[in-house]
mmCIF file of C-alpha atoms and ligand atoms in Angstrom:
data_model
loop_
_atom_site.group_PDB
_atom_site.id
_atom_site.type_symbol
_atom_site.label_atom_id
_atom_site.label_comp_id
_atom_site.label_asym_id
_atom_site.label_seq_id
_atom_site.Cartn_x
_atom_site.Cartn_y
_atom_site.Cartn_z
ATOM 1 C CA UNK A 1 212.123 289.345 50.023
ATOM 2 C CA UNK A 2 210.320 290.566 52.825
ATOM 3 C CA UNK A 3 210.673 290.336 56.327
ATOM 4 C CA UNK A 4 209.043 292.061 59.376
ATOM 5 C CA UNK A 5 211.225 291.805 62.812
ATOM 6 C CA UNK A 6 209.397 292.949 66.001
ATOM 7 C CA UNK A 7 206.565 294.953 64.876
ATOM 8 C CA UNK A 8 204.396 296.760 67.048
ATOM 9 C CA UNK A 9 201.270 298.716 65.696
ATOM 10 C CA UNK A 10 198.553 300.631 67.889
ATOM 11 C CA UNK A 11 194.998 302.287 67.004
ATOM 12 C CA UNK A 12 195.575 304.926 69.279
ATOM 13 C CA UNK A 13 196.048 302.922 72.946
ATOM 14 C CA UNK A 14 194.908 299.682 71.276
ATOM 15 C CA UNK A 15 197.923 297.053 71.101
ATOM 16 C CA UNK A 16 196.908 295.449 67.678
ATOM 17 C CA UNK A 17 200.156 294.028 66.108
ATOM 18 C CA UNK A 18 202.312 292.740 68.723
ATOM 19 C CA UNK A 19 206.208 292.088 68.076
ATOM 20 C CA UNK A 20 204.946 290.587 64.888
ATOM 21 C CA UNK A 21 208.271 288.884 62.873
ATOM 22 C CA UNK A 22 207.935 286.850 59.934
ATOM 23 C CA UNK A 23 209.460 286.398 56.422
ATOM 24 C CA UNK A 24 208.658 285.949 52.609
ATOM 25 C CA UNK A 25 211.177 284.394 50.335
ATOM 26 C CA UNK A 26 211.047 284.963 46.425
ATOM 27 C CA UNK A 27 208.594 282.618 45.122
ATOM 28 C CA UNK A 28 206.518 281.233 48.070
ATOM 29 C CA UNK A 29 203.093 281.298 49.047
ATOM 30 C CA UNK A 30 203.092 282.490 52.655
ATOM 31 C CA UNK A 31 199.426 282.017 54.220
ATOM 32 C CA UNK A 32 198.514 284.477 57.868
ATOM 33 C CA UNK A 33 195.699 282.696 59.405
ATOM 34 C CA UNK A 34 193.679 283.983 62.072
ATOM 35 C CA UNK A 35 190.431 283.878 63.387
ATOM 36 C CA UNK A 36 188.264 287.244 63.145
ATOM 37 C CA UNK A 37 189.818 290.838 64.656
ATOM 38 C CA UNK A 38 193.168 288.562 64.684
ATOM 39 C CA UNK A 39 195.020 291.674 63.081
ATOM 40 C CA UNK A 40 195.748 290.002 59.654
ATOM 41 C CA UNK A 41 193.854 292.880 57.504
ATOM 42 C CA UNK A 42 196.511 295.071 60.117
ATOM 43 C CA UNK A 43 199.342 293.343 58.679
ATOM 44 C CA UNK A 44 198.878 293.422 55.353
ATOM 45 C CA UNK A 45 197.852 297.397 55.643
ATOM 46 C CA UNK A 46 200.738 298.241 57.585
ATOM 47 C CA UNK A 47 203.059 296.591 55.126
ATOM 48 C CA UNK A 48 201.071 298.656 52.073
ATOM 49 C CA UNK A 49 201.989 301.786 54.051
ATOM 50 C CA UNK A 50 198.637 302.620 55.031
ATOM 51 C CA UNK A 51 199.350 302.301 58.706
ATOM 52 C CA UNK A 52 202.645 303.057 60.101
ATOM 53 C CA UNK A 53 203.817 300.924 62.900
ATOM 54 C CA UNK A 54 205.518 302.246 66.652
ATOM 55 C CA UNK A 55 208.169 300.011 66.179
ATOM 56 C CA UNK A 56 210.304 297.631 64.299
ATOM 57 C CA UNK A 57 211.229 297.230 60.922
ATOM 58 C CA UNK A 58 209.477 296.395 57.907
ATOM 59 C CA UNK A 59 212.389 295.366 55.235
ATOM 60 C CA UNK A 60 211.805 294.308 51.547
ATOM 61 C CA UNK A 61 214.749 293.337 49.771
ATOM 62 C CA UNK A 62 216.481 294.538 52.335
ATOM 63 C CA UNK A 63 215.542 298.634 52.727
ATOM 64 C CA UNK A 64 213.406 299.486 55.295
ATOM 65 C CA UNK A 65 210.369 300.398 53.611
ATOM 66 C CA UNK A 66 208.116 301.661 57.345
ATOM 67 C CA UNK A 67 208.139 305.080 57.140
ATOM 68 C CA UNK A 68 207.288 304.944 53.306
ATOM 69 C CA UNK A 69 203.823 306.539 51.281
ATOM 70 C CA UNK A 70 201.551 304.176 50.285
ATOM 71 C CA UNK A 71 202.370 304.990 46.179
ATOM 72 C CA UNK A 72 205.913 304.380 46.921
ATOM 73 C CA UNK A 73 205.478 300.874 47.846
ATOM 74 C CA UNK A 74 203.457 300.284 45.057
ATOM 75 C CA UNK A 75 206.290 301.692 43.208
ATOM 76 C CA UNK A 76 208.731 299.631 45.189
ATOM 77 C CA UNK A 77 206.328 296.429 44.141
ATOM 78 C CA UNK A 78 204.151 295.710 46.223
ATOM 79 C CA UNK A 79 200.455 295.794 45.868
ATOM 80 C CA UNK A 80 197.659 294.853 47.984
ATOM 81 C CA UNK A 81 194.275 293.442 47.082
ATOM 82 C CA UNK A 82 191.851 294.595 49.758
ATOM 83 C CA UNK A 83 189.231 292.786 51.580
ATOM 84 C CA UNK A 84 185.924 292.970 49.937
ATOM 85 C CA UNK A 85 187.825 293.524 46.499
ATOM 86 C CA UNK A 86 186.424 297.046 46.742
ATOM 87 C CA UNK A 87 186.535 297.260 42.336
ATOM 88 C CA UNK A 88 185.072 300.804 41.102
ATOM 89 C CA UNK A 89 181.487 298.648 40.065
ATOM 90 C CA UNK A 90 180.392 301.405 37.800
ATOM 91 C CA UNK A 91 183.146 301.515 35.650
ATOM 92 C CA UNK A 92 184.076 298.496 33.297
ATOM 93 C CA UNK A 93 186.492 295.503 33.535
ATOM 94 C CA UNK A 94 188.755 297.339 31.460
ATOM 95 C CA UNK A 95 188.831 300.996 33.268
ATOM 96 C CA UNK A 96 189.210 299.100 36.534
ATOM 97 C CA UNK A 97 192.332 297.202 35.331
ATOM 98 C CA UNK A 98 193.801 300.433 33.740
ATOM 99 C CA UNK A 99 193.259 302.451 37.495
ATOM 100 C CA UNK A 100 195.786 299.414 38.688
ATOM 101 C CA UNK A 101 198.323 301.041 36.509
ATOM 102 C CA UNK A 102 198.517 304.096 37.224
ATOM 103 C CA UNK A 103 200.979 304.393 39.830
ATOM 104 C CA UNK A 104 203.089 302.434 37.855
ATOM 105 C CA UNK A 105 202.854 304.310 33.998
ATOM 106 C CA UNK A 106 201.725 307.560 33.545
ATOM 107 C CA UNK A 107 198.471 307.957 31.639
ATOM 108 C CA UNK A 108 199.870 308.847 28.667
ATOM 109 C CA UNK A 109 201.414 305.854 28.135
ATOM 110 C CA UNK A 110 198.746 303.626 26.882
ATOM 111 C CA UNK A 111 200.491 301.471 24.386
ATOM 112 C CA UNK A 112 202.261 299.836 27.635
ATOM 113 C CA UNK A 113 199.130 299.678 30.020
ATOM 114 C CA UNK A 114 197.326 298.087 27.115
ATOM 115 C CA UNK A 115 199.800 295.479 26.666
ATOM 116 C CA UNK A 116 199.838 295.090 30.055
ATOM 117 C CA UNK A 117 196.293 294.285 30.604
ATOM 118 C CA UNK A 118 196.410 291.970 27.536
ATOM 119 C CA UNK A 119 198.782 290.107 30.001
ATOM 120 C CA UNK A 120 196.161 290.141 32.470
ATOM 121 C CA UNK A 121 193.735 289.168 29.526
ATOM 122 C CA UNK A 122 196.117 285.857 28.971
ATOM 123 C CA UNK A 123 195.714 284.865 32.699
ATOM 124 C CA UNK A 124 191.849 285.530 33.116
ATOM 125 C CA UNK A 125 190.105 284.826 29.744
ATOM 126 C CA UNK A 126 186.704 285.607 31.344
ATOM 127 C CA UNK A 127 187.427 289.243 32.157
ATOM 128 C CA UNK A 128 188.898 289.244 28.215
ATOM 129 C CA UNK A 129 184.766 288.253 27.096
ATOM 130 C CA UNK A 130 183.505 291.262 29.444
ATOM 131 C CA UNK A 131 185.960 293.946 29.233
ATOM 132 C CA UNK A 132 183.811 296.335 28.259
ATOM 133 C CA UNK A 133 181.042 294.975 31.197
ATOM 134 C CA UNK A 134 180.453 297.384 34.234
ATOM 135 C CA UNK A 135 182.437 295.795 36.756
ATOM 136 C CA UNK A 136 179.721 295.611 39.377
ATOM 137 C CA UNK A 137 177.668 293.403 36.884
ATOM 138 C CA UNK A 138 180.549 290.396 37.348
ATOM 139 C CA UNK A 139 179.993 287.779 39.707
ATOM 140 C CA UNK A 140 181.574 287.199 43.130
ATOM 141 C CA UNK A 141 184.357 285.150 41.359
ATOM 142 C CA UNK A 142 184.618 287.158 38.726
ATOM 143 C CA UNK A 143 185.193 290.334 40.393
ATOM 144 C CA UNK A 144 187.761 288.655 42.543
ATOM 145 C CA UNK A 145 190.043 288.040 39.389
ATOM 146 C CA UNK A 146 189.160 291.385 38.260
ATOM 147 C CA UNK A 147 190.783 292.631 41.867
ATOM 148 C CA UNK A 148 193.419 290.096 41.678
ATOM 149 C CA UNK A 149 194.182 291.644 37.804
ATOM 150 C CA UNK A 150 194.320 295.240 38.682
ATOM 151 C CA UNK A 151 197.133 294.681 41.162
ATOM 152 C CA UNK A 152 198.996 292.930 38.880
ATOM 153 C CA UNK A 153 198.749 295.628 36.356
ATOM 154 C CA UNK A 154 201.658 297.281 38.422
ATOM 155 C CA UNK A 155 204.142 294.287 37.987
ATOM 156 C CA UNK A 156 204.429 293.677 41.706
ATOM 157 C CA UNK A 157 207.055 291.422 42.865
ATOM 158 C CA UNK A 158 204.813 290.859 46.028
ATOM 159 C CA UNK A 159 201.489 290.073 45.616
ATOM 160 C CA UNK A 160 199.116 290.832 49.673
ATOM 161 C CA UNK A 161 195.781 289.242 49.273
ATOM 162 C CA UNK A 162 193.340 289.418 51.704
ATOM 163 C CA UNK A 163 190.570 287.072 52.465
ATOM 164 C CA UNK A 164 189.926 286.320 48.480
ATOM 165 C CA UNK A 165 187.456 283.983 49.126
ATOM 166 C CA UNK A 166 185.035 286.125 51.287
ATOM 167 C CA UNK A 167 181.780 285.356 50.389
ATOM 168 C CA UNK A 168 182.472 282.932 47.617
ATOM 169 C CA UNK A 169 180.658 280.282 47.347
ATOM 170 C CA UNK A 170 183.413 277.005 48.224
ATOM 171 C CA UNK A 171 183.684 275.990 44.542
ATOM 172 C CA UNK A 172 184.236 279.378 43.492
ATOM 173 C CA UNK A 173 186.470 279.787 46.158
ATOM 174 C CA UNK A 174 188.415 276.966 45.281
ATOM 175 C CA UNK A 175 189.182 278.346 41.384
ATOM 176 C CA UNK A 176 190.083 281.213 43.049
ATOM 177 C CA UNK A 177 192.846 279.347 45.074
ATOM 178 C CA UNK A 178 193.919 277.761 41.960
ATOM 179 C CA UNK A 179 194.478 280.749 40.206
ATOM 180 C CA UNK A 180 196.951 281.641 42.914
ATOM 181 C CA UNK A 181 199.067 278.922 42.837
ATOM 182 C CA UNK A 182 198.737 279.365 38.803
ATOM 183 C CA UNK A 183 200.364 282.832 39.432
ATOM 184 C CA UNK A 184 203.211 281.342 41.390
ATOM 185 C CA UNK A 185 203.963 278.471 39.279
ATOM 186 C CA UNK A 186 203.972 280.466 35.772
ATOM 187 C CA UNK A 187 205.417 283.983 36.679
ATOM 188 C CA UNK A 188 207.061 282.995 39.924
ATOM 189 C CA UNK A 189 204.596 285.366 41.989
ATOM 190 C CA UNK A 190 205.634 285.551 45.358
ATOM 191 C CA UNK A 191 202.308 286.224 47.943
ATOM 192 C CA UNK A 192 201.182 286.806 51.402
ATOM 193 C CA UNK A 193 198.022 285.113 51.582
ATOM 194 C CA UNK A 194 195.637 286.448 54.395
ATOM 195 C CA UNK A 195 192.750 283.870 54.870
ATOM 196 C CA UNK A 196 190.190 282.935 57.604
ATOM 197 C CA UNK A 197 189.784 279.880 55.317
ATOM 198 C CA UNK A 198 192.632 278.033 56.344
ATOM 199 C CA UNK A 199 192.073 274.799 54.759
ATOM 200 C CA UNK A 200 192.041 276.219 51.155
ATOM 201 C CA UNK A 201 195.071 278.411 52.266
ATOM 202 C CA UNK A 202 197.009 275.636 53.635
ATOM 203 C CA UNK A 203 196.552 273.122 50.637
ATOM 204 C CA UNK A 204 198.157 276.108 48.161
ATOM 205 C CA UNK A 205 200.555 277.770 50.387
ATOM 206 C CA UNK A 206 204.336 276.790 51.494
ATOM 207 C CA UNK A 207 204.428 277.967 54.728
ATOM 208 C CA UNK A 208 201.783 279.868 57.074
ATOM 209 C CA UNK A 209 201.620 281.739 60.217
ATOM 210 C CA UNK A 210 199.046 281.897 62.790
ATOM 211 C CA UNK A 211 197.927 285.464 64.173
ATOM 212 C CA UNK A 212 196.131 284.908 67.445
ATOM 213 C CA UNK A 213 194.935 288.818 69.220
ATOM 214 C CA UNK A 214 198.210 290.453 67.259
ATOM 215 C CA UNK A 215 200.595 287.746 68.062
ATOM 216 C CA UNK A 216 202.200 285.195 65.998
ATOM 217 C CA UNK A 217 201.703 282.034 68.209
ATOM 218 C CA UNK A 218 202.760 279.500 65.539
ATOM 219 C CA UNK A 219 204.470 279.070 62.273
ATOM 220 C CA UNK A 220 205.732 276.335 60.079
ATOM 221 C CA UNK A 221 205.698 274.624 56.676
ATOM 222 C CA UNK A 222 201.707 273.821 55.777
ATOM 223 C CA UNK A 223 201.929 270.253 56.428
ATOM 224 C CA UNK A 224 203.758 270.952 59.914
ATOM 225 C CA UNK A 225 200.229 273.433 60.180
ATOM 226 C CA UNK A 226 197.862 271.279 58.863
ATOM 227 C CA UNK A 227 199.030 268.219 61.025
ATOM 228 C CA UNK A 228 199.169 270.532 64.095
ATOM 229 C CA UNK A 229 196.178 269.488 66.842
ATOM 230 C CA UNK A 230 195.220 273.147 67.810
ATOM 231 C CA UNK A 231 195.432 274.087 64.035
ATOM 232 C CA UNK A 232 192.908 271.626 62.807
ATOM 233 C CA UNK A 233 190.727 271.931 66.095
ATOM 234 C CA UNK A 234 190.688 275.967 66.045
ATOM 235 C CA UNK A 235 190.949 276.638 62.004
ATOM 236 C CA UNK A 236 190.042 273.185 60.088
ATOM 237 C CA UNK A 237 186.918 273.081 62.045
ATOM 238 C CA UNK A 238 188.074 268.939 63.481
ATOM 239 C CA UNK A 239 186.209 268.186 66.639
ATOM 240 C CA UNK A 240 189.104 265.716 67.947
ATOM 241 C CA UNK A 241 187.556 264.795 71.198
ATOM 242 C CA UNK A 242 184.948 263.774 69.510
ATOM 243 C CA UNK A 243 186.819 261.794 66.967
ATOM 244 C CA UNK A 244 188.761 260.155 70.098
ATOM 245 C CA UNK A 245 185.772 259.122 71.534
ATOM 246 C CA UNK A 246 184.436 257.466 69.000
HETATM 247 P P1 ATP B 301 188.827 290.072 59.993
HETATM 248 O O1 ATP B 301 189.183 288.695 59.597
HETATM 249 O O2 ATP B 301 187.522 290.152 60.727
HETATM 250 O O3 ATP B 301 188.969 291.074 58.902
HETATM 251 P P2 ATP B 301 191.436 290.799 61.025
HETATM 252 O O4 ATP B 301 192.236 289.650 61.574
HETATM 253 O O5 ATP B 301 191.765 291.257 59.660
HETATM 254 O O6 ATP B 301 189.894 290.470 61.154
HETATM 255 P P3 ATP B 301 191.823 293.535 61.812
HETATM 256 O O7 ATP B 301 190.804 294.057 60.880
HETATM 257 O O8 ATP B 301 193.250 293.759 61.500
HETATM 258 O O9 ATP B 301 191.597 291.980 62.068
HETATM 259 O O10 ATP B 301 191.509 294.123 63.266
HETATM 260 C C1 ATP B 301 192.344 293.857 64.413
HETATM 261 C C2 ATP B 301 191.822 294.648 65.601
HETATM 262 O O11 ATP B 301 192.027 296.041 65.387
HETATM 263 C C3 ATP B 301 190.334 294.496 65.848
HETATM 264 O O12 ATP B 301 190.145 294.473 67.239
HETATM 265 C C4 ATP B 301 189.709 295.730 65.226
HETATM 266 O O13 ATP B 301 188.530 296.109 65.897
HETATM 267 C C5 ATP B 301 190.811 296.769 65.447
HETATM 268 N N1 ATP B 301 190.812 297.789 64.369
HETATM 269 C C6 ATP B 301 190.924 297.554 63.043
HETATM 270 N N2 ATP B 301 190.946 298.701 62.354
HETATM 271 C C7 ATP B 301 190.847 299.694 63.270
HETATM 272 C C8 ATP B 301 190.817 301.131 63.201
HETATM 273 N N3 ATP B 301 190.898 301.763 62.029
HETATM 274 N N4 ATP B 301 190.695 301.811 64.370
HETATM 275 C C9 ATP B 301 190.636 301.181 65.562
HETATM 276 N N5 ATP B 301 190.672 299.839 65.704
HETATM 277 C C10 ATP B 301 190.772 299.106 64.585
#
């Protein structure tokens, strides 16, 4: 579904993404992990349109889709749920699930963005209870389904998260997680999951990457990741010398 081959991307002379390739089939759960200024957020922006790389392609289903606006790959379906969630707080649950629509119907077409958000209603029965609840009144969890919702409002085929447990506390991180794979297994969603929590990531996801300074330095199915030695001493925090030792 989508595959990047040799990207490069620069801020200005700074060599952020380099010769980055990797690929999402229909259906996975594809997890980047990286520690901190990695490039992951770079990634997932670049693919969104919001960044255009210096070279090499960018191809969903096959088009190249690098030199396109950031609306047209929304249109094309993809949508992106950003870092920090960024939700409009003052406006409710349900006015920040209709904004995720808009690209995709007009406004006048209400009868089909309602149904669609009663969709979203089905999958997240606690933003049903406080539609009409300003959005910045929701907790941490809450407002990450409410994120997660308004993307899907545009029927994306591809689904770009990034760091959706950020600042969750780990239980509420973990529903969160759940969710996902819920999304995969019911509708088939198909997502590139950017996480600094690699553990979670790993235990939902089919394959991953690692993003070390712009450069993919590993990749494999999870299990391959999780039983990897620099994986689990770098990302799932194992002090094996110490285990050794003992
Ligand atoms: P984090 O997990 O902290 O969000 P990340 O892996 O998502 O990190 P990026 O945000 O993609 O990393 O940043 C990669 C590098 O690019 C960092 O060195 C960062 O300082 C730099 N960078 C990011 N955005 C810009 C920008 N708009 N202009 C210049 N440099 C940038």
């Amino acid at each position: 579904m989508l595959t990047l081959k040799n990207l490069d991307v620069y801020y200005g002379k700074l060599y952020t993404l380099k010769k980055v390739s990797l690929h999402v089939k229909k259906g996975e759960i594809v997890t980047l992990i990286g520690s901190n200024g990695a490039g992951k957020t770079t990634l997932l922006n670049t693919i969104s349109g919001l960044i255009k790389p210096s070279s090499g392609s960018l191809l969903f289903d096959g088009v190249e889709i690098s030199r396109e606006t950031p609306e047209n790959i929304v249109k094309i379906g993809i949508s992106q749920v950003p870092e920090g969630r960024l939700i409009f707080s003052t406006l409710t649950v349900e006015e920040n699930l209709f904004l995720g629509a808009y690209v995709r119907y007009s406004f006048n077409r209400k009868k089909e963005v309602i149904e669609e958000a009663e969709r979203i209603y089905s999958l997240f029965p606690k933003l049903k209870d406080r539609r009409k609840q300003l959005a910045g009144t929701l907790s941490g969890g809450e407002q990450q389904m409410l994120a997660i919702g308004r993307a899907l409002m545009s029927k994306p085929k591809l689904l770009l998260l990034d760091e959706p447990s950020m600042g969750l506390a780990p239980n509420i991180a973990k529903e969160v997680f759940q969710y996902i794979l819920e999304l995969k297994k019911l509708y088939g969603l198909t997502v590139l999951l950017v996480e600094q929590n690699a553990k979670n990531a790993l235990k939902i996801a089919d394959r991953g990457y690692v993003l070390e300074t712009g450069r993919v330095i590993l990749e494999g199915s999870s299990e391959t990741l999780i039983q990897n030695r620099d994986v689990q001493r770098a990302y799932l925090g194992r002090d094996l010398d110490a285990e050794e030792r003992i």
